[in-house]
Coordinates of C-alpha atoms in Angstrom, one line a residue:
M1 CA -54.6 -56.9 211.4
I2 CA -56.3 -57.3 208.1
L3 CA -57.2 -54.1 206.3
G4 CA -58.6 -55.4 203.1
I5 CA -59.1 -58.5 201.0
G6 CA -59.6 -58.6 197.2
S7 CA -59.9 -61.3 194.6
D8 CA -60.4 -61.3 190.8
L9 CA -60.8 -63.9 188.0
A10 CA -59.9 -62.9 184.5
N11 CA -60.4 -64.8 181.4
I12 CA -57.1 -65.2 179.4
E13 CA -58.8 -65.5 176.0
R14 CA -60.6 -62.2 176.6
I15 CA -57.3 -60.6 177.6
A16 CA -55.8 -62.0 174.4
A17 CA -58.6 -60.7 172.2
T18 CA -58.2 -57.3 173.8
L19 CA -54.4 -57.3 173.1
A20 CA -55.1 -58.4 169.5
R21 CA -57.8 -55.6 169.0
F22 CA -56.2 -52.7 170.9
G23 CA -52.5 -53.6 171.0
D24 CA -50.3 -50.9 172.5
R25 CA -53.3 -48.7 173.4
F26 CA -54.5 -51.4 176.0
R27 CA -51.0 -52.3 177.1
T28 CA -49.9 -48.6 177.8
R29 CA -53.2 -47.7 179.3
V30 CA -53.3 -50.5 181.9
F31 CA -49.7 -51.8 182.5
T32 CA -46.5 -50.2 183.6
E33 CA -43.4 -50.3 181.3
T34 CA -42.0 -53.0 183.7
E35 CA -45.0 -55.2 183.5
I36 CA -45.0 -54.9 179.7
A37 CA -41.4 -55.8 179.5
K38 CA -42.0 -58.9 181.7
A39 CA -45.1 -60.0 179.9
E40 CA -43.6 -59.6 176.4
Q41 CA -40.7 -62.0 177.4
R42 CA -42.9 -64.7 178.7
A43 CA -44.1 -67.7 176.7
D44 CA -47.7 -67.1 177.7
V45 CA -48.0 -63.2 177.0
A46 CA -51.8 -63.1 177.4
G47 CA -51.7 -65.2 180.6
T48 CA -49.1 -63.0 182.2
Y49 CA -51.2 -59.9 181.3
A50 CA -54.3 -61.5 182.6
K51 CA -52.6 -62.3 186.0
R52 CA -51.6 -58.7 186.3
W53 CA -55.0 -57.6 185.2
A54 CA -56.6 -59.7 188.0
A55 CA -54.1 -58.5 190.5
K56 CA -54.9 -54.8 189.8
E57 CA -58.7 -55.6 190.1
A58 CA -58.2 -57.5 193.4
C59 CA -55.9 -54.8 194.8
S60 CA -58.5 -52.1 194.0
K61 CA -61.1 -54.2 195.9
A62 CA -58.8 -54.7 198.9
L63 CA -58.4 -50.9 199.0
G64 CA -62.1 -50.6 199.2
T65 CA -62.6 -48.6 196.2
G66 CA -62.8 -50.7 193.1
L67 CA -61.5 -48.9 190.0
A68 CA -63.2 -45.6 191.1
M69 CA -62.3 -42.7 193.4
G70 CA -59.2 -41.7 191.2
I71 CA -57.2 -45.0 191.2
S72 CA -55.4 -45.4 187.8
W73 CA -54.5 -48.8 186.5
K74 CA -50.9 -47.8 186.6
D75 CA -51.1 -46.9 190.2
M76 CA -51.0 -50.6 191.0
S77 CA -48.2 -52.7 189.5
V78 CA -46.8 -56.3 189.8
T79 CA -43.1 -57.3 189.8
N80 CA -41.5 -60.4 190.8
L81 CA -38.7 -61.2 193.1
P82 CA -35.8 -63.4 191.9
T83 CA -37.6 -66.4 193.5
G84 CA -40.7 -65.7 191.2
Q85 CA -42.8 -64.4 194.1
P86 CA -45.1 -61.6 192.9
V87 CA -44.9 -58.1 194.7
M88 CA -47.6 -55.4 194.5
H89 CA -46.4 -51.9 194.3
L90 CA -48.7 -49.0 194.8
T91 CA -48.1 -45.3 193.7
G92 CA -50.3 -42.3 193.2
W93 CA -53.9 -42.3 194.5
A94 CA -53.7 -46.0 195.4
A95 CA -50.7 -45.3 197.7
E96 CA -52.6 -42.3 199.2
R97 CA -55.5 -44.6 199.9
L98 CA -53.3 -47.3 201.5
A99 CA -51.8 -44.7 203.7
A100 CA -55.2 -43.3 204.7
M101 CA -56.6 -46.7 205.7
T102 CA -53.4 -47.7 207.7
P103 CA -53.9 -47.1 211.4
P104 CA -51.3 -44.9 213.2
G105 CA -48.5 -46.9 214.6
H106 CA -48.8 -49.5 211.9
Q107 CA -47.1 -50.3 208.5
A108 CA -49.2 -51.6 205.6
V109 CA -48.0 -54.7 203.8
V110 CA -49.8 -55.8 200.5
H111 CA -49.8 -59.5 199.9
V112 CA -50.6 -60.8 196.4
T113 CA -50.7 -64.3 194.9
L114 CA -51.4 -65.1 191.3
T115 CA -52.3 -68.4 189.5
D116 CA -53.6 -69.4 186.2
D117 CA -55.1 -72.6 184.7
H118 CA -56.0 -71.7 181.0
P119 CA -58.4 -70.1 180.3
W120 CA -58.5 -68.5 183.8
A121 CA -56.1 -66.2 185.6
Q122 CA -56.7 -65.5 189.4
A123 CA -55.3 -63.1 191.9
F124 CA -55.8 -62.6 195.6
V125 CA -54.6 -59.5 197.5
V126 CA -54.5 -59.1 201.3
I127 CA -53.6 -55.8 202.9
E128 CA -52.2 -56.3 206.3
A129 CA -51.4 -53.7 208.9
R130 CA -48.4 -54.7 211.1
P131 CA -47.6 -52.7 214.3
L132 CA -44.3 -50.7 214.2
A133 CA -41.7 -52.2 216.4

């Protein structure tokens, strides 16, 4: 069963300008250390940050809250499997919200997909509840 769906479109040039203007203040406010390390080693640094920004926005929408109700940017983070597939991780209030919206007898699974085509980065998040075996 689908519990929530969210999408977001981010402008890579806007994220690049924000990085240029605010630097580490922006990075450390929004992104985890793991996300920062991944982005800084990529050829398209701003594009990598923009995709993760979009993923956080999309996830907050799928949780039904937007970036309100106590969710922190860092409560949502994206890593990649060795295959490159993105994986969304929730901690703090985002994890609490996910647990609250998951029906008894079910396990929540957060699906995320990212794409970019300069100057746009896009993310979709689907939260699924799977019955426990």
